[in-house]
Amino acid sequence: MSKRGNKDLWKFREVAPVTPMSKFILLVLVIAAIASVLYFADWWFREKHITTLWFFILLSLFFWYGIFRLIFIWINYLYIKKPEAIAPEEGLHVAIFTTSSPGEPLEMFEKTLAACREITYPHTTYLLDDTQDPRFREVAERNGAVWLELVGLPGAKAGKVNKALQLTDEEFILIMDPDHIPFPNFLDHTLGFFRDENVGFVQVSQAYYNQYRSFTAKGAAEQTYTFYGPTQMGLHGLGAAVAIGANCTFRRKALESIGGHGIGLAEDLITSIRIHAAGWKSVFNPVIVSRGLVPEDFGSFCKQQLKWSRGVFEVTFVEVPKLFWKLTGWQRISYIMIGTYYLVGVTSLFFVLVPFLFFLTGILPASMSFVEFLINGSVVALLAILIYLYVQRWLVHPQTERGLHWRGMVLKFASWPVFFLGFLLGVVNAEIPYIPTAKKAVTGYFTPFARPLIAQVVIYIIAVVVIFIQRRFYISESELILSAEKTWAMIGFAFIAFLMSLGGIIAAWLGKYIHVESPWEDVDLKSIKTKIDG
């Protein structure tokens, strides 16, 4: 097992039951939070707060878009549902597809394919290989997998999946990313749901076993905890659970009904929305029956986020408008919310620029007392935190996943230049290559993705120094008094972004010195526990 003592990671996990009392408490918290938002809105939208109308409208659009997303998340939580376990029928024909690409470590496939071989429900594992390296065939055959050489196909991973669909005939297909190590009972927790012939796919939680490796790895994992617990459980309750590339089991008929697996940088989301638009149902089962890898260094994390943000905007600009009227109401809202997640890059840029615009021109987007803003907004923030902490009762592995997840928040903010670039690439419909996420830490250099953060930090320091000199030597005492609150409020507001950017720079710097390991080497397949203790 892990050198860091993470033996508990290799036990089967499932979410705690959803009881009427737990839902009632959540309802009370959500009602209180929405009431606090309405009270805050009443204060925000007062005529006296408007200085420059266009600027105030822009500020309100960006700020209240974030609040609206928060309200949707709260409402989504109210629909949290845990599906009842259903035993699979005997005799189903099941395939497991995993793909290999040039540059991926051969020894990782040894572990993944060996784990696939240990899955107890009868199945056939296929390695879809385009490495042109004969050793991959040897690894596949040594572990009882069927090797399919699929070289030069368009569509990267999805292209290989679609070709493999033509070469196979199994009724159900589990798509397993090569960095994931499945538990022997994996299929026992997915196939039963297909007794309902309208179910097109079953998604289970994603979890990780290298999150201890670095600041970036822990932050990347933290960003996923609530999504693969209460968020997806709420989407399941709304009939809108989405497929996420790995750990998703598809009905062949569902894939064939949409012309095969979707192709794109967000191929999983494309496939998900098309299957829903075709009328199929989805199931999210909140269990941990495999663990995989997250990026360990900041550069690899940013490359992954750039690919995802560009791909998600493709879904937003192309798939959602095309399929909008074929979706249910909640599916429409869900895909819009998911598809616009990476607009955080645009909104973050706006909020980063606001203080510096004030420092240069004296223009403010609104005439608000910073103290009043804190007083009125703190109630919303407090209730939002309480809800966030409360729904962690439905994390799949709460012992390791609970917390404020501050590293994840730092990484999210530090990635705003990447998200903004993804937005621009989406607007102009620019192509970027599909590059698999690095399976080991990429060390020894300082990633260029940190340069915008360094520029932001340097500009902030220069601005503070210039402001101090101006106010110390060149501004009259009366003007100092009149401008004090606005100036220090903007400095404080910009300081938050300064700290978050500094956190991203530190993550990038630490990435230079990560000891490169192969985390899968420490995983003992015989020690995986498929039953809950007690």
Short mmCIF file of C-alpha atoms in Angstrom, two decimals:
data_model
loop_
_atom_site.label_atom_id
_atom_site.label_comp_id
_atom_site.label_asym_id
_atom_site.label_seq_id
_atom_site.Cartn_x
_atom_site.Cartn_y
_atom_site.Cartn_z
CA MET A 1 0.00 0.00 0.00
CA SER A 2 0.98 3.63 0.13
CA LYS A 3 4.20 4.64 1.82
CA ARG A 4 2.17 7.38 3.54
CA GLY A 5 -0.09 4.96 5.42
CA ASN A 6 -3.19 5.34 3.25
CA LYS A 7 -4.30 1.73 3.61
CA ASP A 8 -7.83 2.96 4.29
CA LEU A 9 -8.02 4.17 0.71
CA TRP A 10 -8.29 0.61 -0.55
CA LYS A 11 -11.57 -0.27 1.12
CA PHE A 12 -14.98 -0.27 -0.49
CA ARG A 13 -16.89 2.88 0.46
CA GLU A 14 -20.45 4.03 0.04
CA VAL A 15 -22.27 7.20 0.99
CA ALA A 16 -24.20 7.42 4.26
CA PRO A 17 -27.99 6.97 4.02
CA VAL A 18 -30.18 9.95 3.14
CA THR A 19 -32.68 10.22 5.99
CA PRO A 20 -35.81 12.41 6.22
CA MET A 21 -34.30 14.28 9.19
CA SER A 22 -31.05 15.01 7.34
CA LYS A 23 -33.04 16.33 4.36
CA PHE A 24 -35.19 18.48 6.69
CA ILE A 25 -32.14 20.07 8.32
CA LEU A 26 -30.71 20.75 4.88
CA LEU A 27 -34.00 22.31 3.79
CA VAL A 28 -33.95 24.67 6.80
CA LEU A 29 -30.38 25.71 5.99
CA VAL A 30 -31.20 26.31 2.31
CA ILE A 31 -34.30 28.37 3.11
CA ALA A 32 -32.26 30.49 5.53
CA ALA A 33 -29.49 30.91 2.95
CA ILE A 34 -31.90 31.97 0.18
CA ALA A 35 -33.56 34.42 2.60
CA SER A 36 -30.13 35.90 3.37
CA VAL A 37 -29.48 36.26 -0.38
CA LEU A 38 -32.78 38.12 -0.84
CA TYR A 39 -31.92 40.43 2.06
CA PHE A 40 -28.47 41.00 0.59
CA ALA A 41 -30.00 41.72 -2.84
CA ASP A 42 -32.31 44.30 -1.30
CA TRP A 43 -29.27 46.08 0.06
CA TRP A 44 -27.17 45.67 -3.10
CA PHE A 45 -29.67 47.01 -5.63
CA ARG A 46 -30.19 50.44 -4.07
CA GLU A 47 -30.01 53.51 -6.25
CA LYS A 48 -27.53 55.21 -3.94
CA HIS A 49 -24.97 52.48 -4.72
CA ILE A 50 -24.85 53.36 -8.42
CA THR A 51 -22.01 55.65 -9.47
CA THR A 52 -21.28 54.67 -13.08
CA LEU A 53 -24.33 52.80 -14.41
CA TRP A 54 -22.58 50.59 -16.98
CA PHE A 55 -19.90 49.64 -14.46
CA PHE A 56 -22.49 48.84 -11.79
CA ILE A 57 -24.43 46.64 -14.24
CA LEU A 58 -21.24 44.81 -15.20
CA LEU A 59 -20.29 44.30 -11.56
CA SER A 60 -23.77 43.04 -10.73
CA LEU A 61 -23.80 40.62 -13.67
CA PHE A 62 -20.52 39.02 -12.64
CA PHE A 63 -21.21 39.02 -8.91
CA TRP A 64 -24.79 37.79 -9.05
CA TYR A 65 -24.02 35.15 -11.62
CA GLY A 66 -21.84 33.56 -8.94
CA ILE A 67 -24.63 33.90 -6.38
CA PHE A 68 -27.12 32.34 -8.81
CA ARG A 69 -24.81 29.35 -9.29
CA LEU A 70 -24.62 29.01 -5.53
CA ILE A 71 -28.42 28.98 -5.24
CA PHE A 72 -28.65 26.30 -7.92
CA ILE A 73 -26.16 24.16 -6.02
CA TRP A 74 -28.22 24.55 -2.84
CA ILE A 75 -31.44 23.57 -4.63
CA ASN A 76 -29.63 20.65 -6.26
CA TYR A 77 -28.64 19.42 -2.80
CA LEU A 78 -32.31 19.27 -1.80
CA TYR A 79 -32.76 16.48 -4.36
CA ILE A 80 -29.94 14.34 -3.01
CA LYS A 81 -30.78 10.71 -3.53
CA LYS A 82 -28.90 7.49 -2.96
CA PRO A 83 -30.07 4.69 -5.28
CA GLU A 84 -31.05 1.40 -3.74
CA ALA A 85 -28.49 -1.32 -4.44
CA ILE A 86 -29.62 -3.78 -7.11
CA ALA A 87 -27.89 -7.11 -7.68
CA PRO A 88 -26.86 -7.67 -11.31
CA GLU A 89 -28.43 -10.35 -13.45
CA GLU A 90 -26.29 -13.35 -14.21
CA GLY A 91 -24.96 -13.97 -17.69
CA LEU A 92 -24.62 -10.38 -18.92
CA HIS A 93 -21.98 -9.79 -21.57
CA VAL A 94 -19.63 -7.09 -20.32
CA ALA A 95 -16.55 -5.44 -21.80
CA ILE A 96 -13.99 -3.23 -20.09
CA PHE A 97 -12.26 -0.75 -22.38
CA THR A 98 -9.04 0.93 -21.31
CA THR A 99 -6.80 2.88 -23.67
CA SER A 100 -3.05 3.37 -23.98
CA SER A 101 -1.27 6.26 -25.67
CA PRO A 102 2.38 6.97 -26.52
CA GLY A 103 4.37 8.15 -23.50
CA GLU A 104 2.19 6.54 -20.85
CA PRO A 105 4.14 4.37 -18.38
CA LEU A 106 4.00 0.67 -19.22
CA GLU A 107 4.19 -0.46 -15.58
CA MET A 108 0.97 1.44 -14.78
CA PHE A 109 -0.89 -0.80 -17.24
CA GLU A 110 0.50 -3.87 -15.54
CA LYS A 111 -1.31 -2.84 -12.35
CA THR A 112 -4.52 -1.65 -14.02
CA LEU A 113 -4.94 -4.72 -16.22
CA ALA A 114 -4.12 -7.04 -13.33
CA ALA A 115 -6.84 -5.31 -11.29
CA CYS A 116 -9.31 -5.62 -14.19
CA ARG A 117 -8.56 -9.34 -14.33
CA GLU A 118 -9.56 -9.61 -10.64
CA ILE A 119 -13.02 -8.10 -11.17
CA THR A 120 -15.31 -10.91 -10.11
CA TYR A 121 -18.24 -10.44 -12.49
CA PRO A 122 -17.44 -12.30 -15.76
CA HIS A 123 -16.19 -9.88 -18.39
CA THR A 124 -13.65 -9.33 -21.15
CA THR A 125 -11.01 -6.61 -20.80
CA TYR A 126 -9.75 -4.89 -23.94
CA LEU A 127 -6.63 -2.77 -24.21
CA LEU A 128 -7.13 -0.23 -27.01
CA ASP A 129 -3.55 0.50 -27.92
CA ASP A 130 -1.96 3.01 -30.28
CA THR A 131 1.56 3.07 -28.81
CA GLN A 132 3.06 0.74 -31.48
CA ASP A 133 5.11 -0.70 -28.63
CA PRO A 134 5.00 -4.55 -28.58
CA ARG A 135 5.43 -4.56 -24.80
CA PHE A 136 1.86 -3.30 -24.37
CA ARG A 137 0.53 -6.36 -26.16
CA GLU A 138 2.61 -8.55 -23.87
CA VAL A 139 1.22 -6.80 -20.77
CA ALA A 140 -2.34 -7.19 -22.03
CA GLU A 141 -2.01 -10.87 -22.84
CA ARG A 142 -0.16 -11.59 -19.59
CA ASN A 143 -3.13 -10.21 -17.68
CA GLY A 144 -5.82 -11.94 -19.68
CA ALA A 145 -6.86 -8.88 -21.72
CA VAL A 146 -7.57 -8.74 -25.43
CA TRP A 147 -5.13 -6.45 -27.22
CA LEU A 148 -6.52 -4.29 -30.02
CA GLU A 149 -4.06 -2.20 -31.99
CA LEU A 150 -5.87 0.98 -33.00
CA VAL A 151 -3.37 3.38 -34.53
CA GLY A 152 -3.97 6.64 -36.35
CA LEU A 153 -7.65 7.00 -35.54
CA PRO A 154 -9.13 10.50 -35.25
CA GLY A 155 -10.82 11.42 -31.99
CA ALA A 156 -8.12 10.33 -29.51
CA LYS A 157 -9.61 8.21 -26.72
CA ALA A 158 -13.18 8.42 -28.04
CA GLY A 159 -12.04 7.43 -31.53
CA LYS A 160 -10.49 4.25 -30.17
CA VAL A 161 -13.61 3.50 -28.12
CA ASN A 162 -15.82 3.85 -31.20
CA LYS A 163 -13.61 1.58 -33.28
CA ALA A 164 -13.58 -0.99 -30.50
CA LEU A 165 -17.39 -0.86 -30.41
CA GLN A 166 -17.35 -2.01 -34.04
CA LEU A 167 -15.01 -4.91 -33.21
CA THR A 168 -16.86 -6.18 -30.15
CA ASP A 169 -20.41 -7.16 -29.28
CA GLU A 170 -20.74 -7.00 -25.49
CA GLU A 171 -24.00 -5.51 -24.25
CA PHE A 172 -22.38 -3.32 -21.58
CA ILE A 173 -19.11 -1.40 -21.71
CA LEU A 174 -17.17 -0.07 -18.75
CA ILE A 175 -14.74 2.66 -19.76
CA MET A 176 -11.81 2.59 -17.36
CA ASP A 177 -9.01 5.16 -17.55
CA PRO A 178 -5.62 3.43 -17.45
CA ASP A 179 -4.54 5.22 -14.29
CA HIS A 180 -7.52 3.81 -12.33
CA ILE A 181 -7.26 0.62 -10.33
CA PRO A 182 -10.69 -1.04 -10.05
CA PHE A 183 -11.83 -3.07 -7.05
CA PRO A 184 -12.95 -6.68 -7.64
CA ASN A 185 -16.58 -5.76 -6.88
CA PHE A 186 -16.76 -2.87 -9.37
CA LEU A 187 -19.36 -4.34 -11.72
CA ASP A 188 -21.46 -5.62 -8.82
CA HIS A 189 -22.31 -1.98 -8.10
CA THR A 190 -23.21 -0.90 -11.63
CA LEU A 191 -24.77 -3.70 -13.66
CA GLY A 192 -27.84 -4.15 -11.46
CA PHE A 193 -29.19 -0.74 -12.40
CA PHE A 194 -29.45 -1.85 -16.02
CA ARG A 195 -32.42 -4.04 -15.04
CA ASP A 196 -34.27 -0.85 -15.92
CA GLU A 197 -34.06 -0.98 -19.72
CA ASN A 198 -34.26 2.83 -19.94
CA VAL A 199 -30.93 3.32 -18.11
CA GLY A 200 -28.24 4.36 -20.59
CA PHE A 201 -25.26 4.66 -18.26
CA VAL A 202 -24.23 4.21 -14.63
CA GLN A 203 -21.55 6.45 -13.16
CA VAL A 204 -19.78 5.78 -9.86
CA SER A 205 -17.60 8.08 -7.79
CA GLN A 206 -14.06 8.91 -8.72
CA ALA A 207 -11.47 8.77 -5.98
CA TYR A 208 -7.69 9.00 -5.89
CA TYR A 209 -4.72 7.35 -4.26
CA ASN A 210 -1.91 9.85 -4.94
CA GLN A 211 -3.53 12.92 -3.35
CA TYR A 212 -0.97 12.88 -0.52
CA ARG A 213 1.88 13.49 -2.99
CA SER A 214 1.86 17.29 -3.22
CA PHE A 215 -0.02 20.52 -2.59
CA THR A 216 -1.31 20.40 -6.15
CA ALA A 217 -2.43 16.77 -5.89
CA LYS A 218 -4.33 17.44 -2.67
CA GLY A 219 -5.92 20.60 -4.08
CA ALA A 220 -6.91 18.86 -7.31
CA ALA A 221 -8.55 16.06 -5.33
CA GLU A 222 -10.33 18.53 -3.02
CA GLN A 223 -11.99 20.14 -6.03
CA THR A 224 -13.76 16.85 -6.80
CA TYR A 225 -14.93 15.66 -3.38
CA THR A 226 -18.35 17.31 -3.25
CA PHE A 227 -18.98 16.78 -6.96
CA TYR A 228 -18.60 13.01 -6.64
CA GLY A 229 -20.75 13.02 -3.52
CA PRO A 230 -23.63 15.41 -2.84
CA THR A 231 -23.54 17.26 -6.17
CA GLN A 232 -23.88 14.17 -8.37
CA MET A 233 -26.35 12.68 -5.86
CA GLY A 234 -28.51 15.77 -6.33
CA LEU A 235 -28.21 15.53 -10.09
CA HIS A 236 -29.21 11.87 -9.84
CA GLY A 237 -32.29 12.87 -7.88
CA LEU A 238 -33.14 15.33 -10.66
CA GLY A 239 -32.59 12.76 -13.40
CA ALA A 240 -29.53 14.61 -14.63
CA ALA A 241 -26.47 12.72 -13.32
CA VAL A 242 -23.64 13.16 -15.83
CA ALA A 243 -21.09 10.72 -17.21
CA ILE A 244 -17.46 11.43 -16.35
CA GLY A 245 -14.86 9.80 -18.62
CA ALA A 246 -13.61 7.14 -16.22
CA ASN A 247 -15.59 4.62 -14.17
CA CYS A 248 -18.71 4.89 -16.33
CA THR A 249 -20.58 1.80 -17.54
CA PHE A 250 -22.61 2.29 -20.73
CA ARG A 251 -25.36 0.28 -22.37
CA ARG A 252 -24.22 -0.45 -25.92
CA LYS A 253 -27.68 0.42 -27.30
CA ALA A 254 -27.43 3.87 -25.68
CA LEU A 255 -24.07 4.56 -27.31
CA GLU A 256 -25.28 3.23 -30.67
CA SER A 257 -28.39 5.42 -30.47
CA ILE A 258 -26.20 8.54 -30.53
CA GLY A 259 -23.74 7.30 -33.16
CA GLY A 260 -21.08 6.19 -30.69
CA HIS A 261 -19.03 7.86 -28.00
CA GLY A 262 -18.80 11.64 -28.38
CA ILE A 263 -15.55 13.05 -29.73
CA GLY A 264 -13.97 16.18 -28.31
CA LEU A 265 -11.84 17.51 -25.46
CA ALA A 266 -14.81 16.93 -23.12
CA GLU A 267 -15.87 13.70 -24.81
CA ASP A 268 -17.50 12.39 -21.63
CA LEU A 269 -19.78 15.42 -21.27
CA ILE A 270 -20.64 15.33 -24.99
CA THR A 271 -21.60 11.66 -24.66
CA SER A 272 -23.60 12.35 -21.52
CA ILE A 273 -25.72 15.16 -22.96
CA ARG A 274 -26.39 13.22 -26.18
CA ILE A 275 -27.53 10.13 -24.28
CA HIS A 276 -29.86 12.24 -22.12
CA ALA A 277 -31.19 14.03 -25.22
CA ALA A 278 -31.93 10.62 -26.78
CA GLY A 279 -34.24 9.89 -23.85
CA TRP A 280 -32.06 7.53 -21.82
CA LYS A 281 -31.89 7.71 -18.02
CA SER A 282 -28.72 7.89 -15.96
CA VAL A 283 -27.75 6.59 -12.53
CA PHE A 284 -25.10 7.88 -10.15
CA ASN A 285 -24.09 5.34 -7.53
CA PRO A 286 -22.00 7.05 -4.82
CA VAL A 287 -19.56 4.26 -4.07
CA ILE A 288 -15.78 3.98 -4.27
CA VAL A 289 -14.92 0.88 -6.29
CA SER A 290 -11.73 2.19 -7.89
CA ARG A 291 -9.06 4.79 -7.33
CA GLY A 292 -6.99 6.75 -9.82
CA LEU A 293 -4.53 9.60 -10.13
CA VAL A 294 -4.70 13.39 -10.03
CA PRO A 295 -1.99 15.68 -11.45
CA GLU A 296 0.85 16.12 -8.98
CA ASP A 297 2.49 19.27 -10.36
CA PHE A 298 0.95 22.65 -11.17
CA GLY A 299 1.93 22.57 -14.84
CA SER A 300 0.24 19.21 -15.46
CA PHE A 301 -2.81 20.41 -13.55
CA CYS A 302 -3.08 23.54 -15.70
CA LYS A 303 -2.72 21.54 -18.93
CA GLN A 304 -5.56 19.32 -17.79
CA GLN A 305 -7.70 22.33 -16.86
CA LEU A 306 -7.02 24.02 -20.21
CA LYS A 307 -8.14 20.89 -22.05
CA TRP A 308 -11.26 20.61 -19.90
CA SER A 309 -12.20 24.29 -20.07
CA ARG A 310 -11.83 24.40 -23.86
CA GLY A 311 -13.82 21.18 -24.15
CA VAL A 312 -16.59 22.28 -21.80
CA PHE A 313 -17.05 25.54 -23.71
CA GLU A 314 -17.40 23.42 -26.84
CA VAL A 315 -20.32 21.68 -25.14
CA THR A 316 -21.76 25.05 -24.09
CA PHE A 317 -21.53 26.66 -27.52
CA VAL A 318 -22.41 23.62 -29.69
CA GLU A 319 -24.08 20.75 -27.88
CA VAL A 320 -26.36 22.60 -25.45
CA PRO A 321 -28.02 24.85 -28.09
CA LYS A 322 -28.42 21.91 -30.51
CA LEU A 323 -29.96 19.53 -27.96
CA PHE A 324 -31.61 22.03 -25.61
CA TRP A 325 -35.24 21.16 -26.39
CA LYS A 326 -34.62 17.42 -26.20
CA LEU A 327 -33.59 17.64 -22.54
CA THR A 328 -35.75 17.83 -19.44
CA GLY A 329 -35.96 21.15 -17.62
CA TRP A 330 -33.48 20.18 -14.91
CA GLN A 331 -31.14 18.62 -17.45
CA ARG A 332 -31.08 21.93 -19.35
CA ILE A 333 -30.26 23.87 -16.20
CA SER A 334 -27.65 21.32 -15.14
CA TYR A 335 -25.80 21.31 -18.45
CA ILE A 336 -25.87 25.10 -18.60
CA MET A 337 -24.41 25.29 -15.09
CA ILE A 338 -21.75 22.69 -15.87
CA GLY A 339 -21.04 24.23 -19.26
CA THR A 340 -20.48 27.70 -17.85
CA TYR A 341 -18.40 26.63 -14.85
CA TYR A 342 -15.18 27.81 -16.48
CA LEU A 343 -16.56 31.34 -16.92
CA VAL A 344 -14.89 31.77 -13.54
CA GLY A 345 -11.86 32.73 -15.63
CA VAL A 346 -13.70 35.74 -17.05
CA THR A 347 -15.25 36.76 -13.74
CA SER A 348 -11.95 36.37 -11.88
CA LEU A 349 -10.17 38.59 -14.42
CA PHE A 350 -12.85 41.25 -13.92
CA PHE A 351 -12.52 41.21 -10.15
CA VAL A 352 -8.72 41.25 -10.40
CA LEU A 353 -8.84 44.36 -12.62
CA VAL A 354 -11.41 46.37 -10.61
CA PRO A 355 -9.02 47.54 -7.84
CA PHE A 356 -6.29 48.49 -10.32
CA LEU A 357 -8.78 50.44 -12.42
CA PHE A 358 -9.65 52.38 -9.26
CA PHE A 359 -5.98 52.98 -8.45
CA LEU A 360 -5.39 54.39 -11.96
CA THR A 361 -8.60 56.35 -12.56
CA GLY A 362 -10.45 56.62 -9.26
CA ILE A 363 -13.51 54.99 -10.87
CA LEU A 364 -15.49 52.58 -8.72
CA PRO A 365 -18.19 50.20 -10.01
CA ALA A 366 -20.41 51.05 -7.04
CA SER A 367 -20.63 53.48 -4.16
CA MET A 368 -20.87 50.96 -1.35
CA SER A 369 -19.49 51.02 2.14
CA PHE A 370 -17.03 48.17 2.40
CA VAL A 371 -18.02 47.65 6.03
CA GLU A 372 -21.72 47.41 5.09
CA PHE A 373 -20.83 44.99 2.30
CA LEU A 374 -19.02 42.76 4.77
CA ILE A 375 -21.86 42.90 7.28
CA ASN A 376 -24.59 42.08 4.76
CA GLY A 377 -22.56 39.60 2.77
CA SER A 378 -21.15 37.77 5.79
CA VAL A 379 -24.55 36.21 6.56
CA VAL A 380 -24.71 34.73 3.06
CA ALA A 381 -21.11 33.54 3.32
CA LEU A 382 -21.66 31.97 6.75
CA LEU A 383 -24.75 30.04 5.66
CA ALA A 384 -23.02 28.95 2.44
CA ILE A 385 -20.16 27.53 4.51
CA LEU A 386 -22.61 25.80 6.87
CA ILE A 387 -24.40 24.15 3.93
CA TYR A 388 -21.06 23.15 2.39
CA LEU A 389 -19.95 21.55 5.64
CA TYR A 390 -23.33 19.92 6.29
CA VAL A 391 -23.56 18.16 2.92
CA GLN A 392 -20.16 16.62 3.60
CA ARG A 393 -22.10 13.97 5.51
CA TRP A 394 -22.64 12.58 1.99
CA LEU A 395 -19.02 12.50 0.94
CA VAL A 396 -18.07 9.00 -0.14
CA HIS A 397 -15.01 8.85 2.14
CA PRO A 398 -15.64 11.59 4.71
CA GLN A 399 -12.74 10.54 6.95
CA THR A 400 -10.27 11.77 4.34
CA GLU A 401 -12.43 14.20 2.36
CA ARG A 402 -14.02 16.51 4.95
CA GLY A 403 -12.78 20.08 5.35
CA LEU A 404 -12.88 23.59 3.94
CA HIS A 405 -10.79 22.43 0.97
CA TRP A 406 -8.75 25.63 0.91
CA ARG A 407 -6.07 24.12 -1.33
CA GLY A 408 -8.73 23.42 -3.93
CA MET A 409 -9.92 27.04 -3.71
CA VAL A 410 -6.36 28.33 -4.13
CA LEU A 411 -5.85 26.17 -7.22
CA LYS A 412 -9.20 27.21 -8.65
CA PHE A 413 -8.36 30.90 -8.39
CA ALA A 414 -4.77 30.39 -9.52
CA SER A 415 -6.13 28.72 -12.67
CA TRP A 416 -8.14 31.74 -13.80
CA PRO A 417 -5.68 32.64 -16.62
CA VAL A 418 -6.05 29.06 -17.92
CA PHE A 419 -9.85 29.21 -17.71
CA PHE A 420 -9.85 32.59 -19.47
CA LEU A 421 -7.65 31.19 -22.24
CA GLY A 422 -10.02 28.24 -22.58
CA PHE A 423 -12.92 30.70 -22.94
CA LEU A 424 -11.11 32.67 -25.66
CA LEU A 425 -10.22 29.47 -27.53
CA GLY A 426 -13.86 28.43 -27.29
CA VAL A 427 -15.11 31.75 -28.65
CA VAL A 428 -12.87 31.57 -31.74
CA ASN A 429 -13.36 27.78 -31.99
CA ALA A 430 -9.61 27.15 -31.93
CA GLU A 431 -8.38 23.56 -31.85
CA ILE A 432 -5.98 22.27 -29.22
CA PRO A 433 -4.58 18.73 -29.14
CA TYR A 434 -5.97 16.03 -26.87
CA ILE A 435 -3.04 15.24 -24.57
CA PRO A 436 -3.43 12.64 -21.81
CA THR A 437 -2.81 14.02 -18.33
CA ALA A 438 0.65 13.21 -16.99
CA LYS A 439 0.62 10.07 -14.83
CA LYS A 440 3.78 11.07 -12.94
CA ALA A 441 4.95 14.42 -11.62
CA VAL A 442 6.75 16.56 -14.21
CA THR A 443 9.51 18.23 -12.21
CA GLY A 444 12.72 20.21 -12.54
CA TYR A 445 11.29 23.35 -14.16
CA PHE A 446 9.08 26.28 -13.22
CA THR A 447 5.93 26.03 -15.30
CA PRO A 448 5.08 29.01 -17.56
CA PHE A 449 1.46 28.70 -16.39
CA ALA A 450 2.57 30.55 -13.24
CA ARG A 451 3.77 33.65 -15.13
CA PRO A 452 0.39 35.50 -15.12
CA LEU A 453 0.23 34.94 -11.36
CA ILE A 454 3.73 36.35 -10.90
CA ALA A 455 2.75 39.39 -12.96
CA GLN A 456 -0.35 39.88 -10.81
CA VAL A 457 1.67 39.69 -7.58
CA VAL A 458 4.34 42.09 -8.85
CA ILE A 459 1.75 44.61 -10.06
CA TYR A 460 -0.02 44.48 -6.70
CA ILE A 461 3.20 45.13 -4.76
CA ILE A 462 4.12 48.04 -7.07
CA ALA A 463 0.60 49.48 -6.72
CA VAL A 464 0.71 49.33 -2.93
CA VAL A 465 4.14 50.99 -2.82
CA VAL A 466 3.02 53.77 -5.19
CA ILE A 467 -0.18 54.36 -3.21
CA PHE A 468 1.77 54.54 0.05
CA ILE A 469 4.19 57.11 -1.41
CA GLN A 470 1.36 59.20 -2.85
CA ARG A 471 -0.62 59.21 0.36
CA ARG A 472 2.45 59.85 2.50
CA PHE A 473 3.96 62.71 0.56
CA TYR A 474 1.60 64.09 -2.10
CA ILE A 475 -2.02 64.07 -0.83
CA SER A 476 -3.50 66.60 1.56
CA GLU A 477 -4.83 65.50 4.95
CA SER A 478 -8.45 66.30 4.05
CA GLU A 479 -8.23 64.25 0.87
CA LEU A 480 -6.62 61.41 2.82
CA ILE A 481 -9.59 61.30 5.18
CA LEU A 482 -12.16 61.40 2.37
CA SER A 483 -10.49 58.66 0.32
CA ALA A 484 -9.27 56.41 3.12
CA GLU A 485 -12.14 53.90 3.22
CA LYS A 486 -12.33 53.43 -0.56
CA THR A 487 -8.56 53.14 -0.97
CA TRP A 488 -7.99 50.65 1.81
CA ALA A 489 -11.07 48.67 0.81
CA MET A 490 -9.68 48.26 -2.71
CA ILE A 491 -6.24 47.39 -1.36
CA GLY A 492 -7.84 44.77 0.90
CA PHE A 493 -9.96 43.42 -1.95
CA ALA A 494 -6.91 43.10 -4.18
CA PHE A 495 -4.97 41.53 -1.31
CA ILE A 496 -7.28 38.49 -1.37
CA ALA A 497 -6.41 37.90 -5.03
CA PHE A 498 -2.75 38.55 -4.18
CA LEU A 499 -2.77 35.79 -1.57
CA MET A 500 -4.53 33.31 -3.86
CA SER A 501 -2.07 34.01 -6.68
CA LEU A 502 0.80 33.66 -4.25
CA GLY A 503 -0.59 30.25 -3.30
CA GLY A 504 -0.57 29.22 -6.96
CA ILE A 505 3.03 30.40 -7.34
CA ILE A 506 4.05 28.40 -4.28
CA ALA A 507 2.30 25.32 -5.69
CA ALA A 508 4.20 25.79 -8.96
CA TRP A 509 7.49 26.28 -7.13
CA LEU A 510 7.00 23.21 -4.94
CA GLY A 511 6.29 21.24 -8.10
CA LYS A 512 9.92 21.66 -9.12
CA TYR A 513 11.05 19.54 -6.20
CA ILE A 514 8.53 16.69 -6.09
CA HIS A 515 10.23 13.33 -5.83
CA VAL A 516 9.04 11.45 -8.90
CA GLU A 517 7.39 8.17 -7.97
CA SER A 518 5.18 5.53 -9.55
CA PRO A 519 2.30 5.48 -7.02
CA TRP A 520 0.82 2.28 -8.43
CA GLU A 521 3.89 0.31 -7.34
CA ASP A 522 2.76 0.56 -3.70
CA VAL A 523 -0.73 -0.82 -4.36
CA ASP A 524 -1.24 -4.41 -3.24
CA LEU A 525 -4.26 -5.76 -5.12
CA LYS A 526 -4.67 -8.60 -2.63
CA SER A 527 -5.30 -6.11 0.16
CA ILE A 528 -8.25 -4.38 -1.50
CA LYS A 529 -11.33 -4.83 0.69
CA THR A 530 -14.67 -5.13 -1.04
CA LYS A 531 -16.87 -5.09 2.06
CA ILE A 532 -17.51 -2.41 4.66
CA ASP A 533 -16.01 -3.21 8.05
CA GLY A 534 -18.55 -4.31 10.61
#
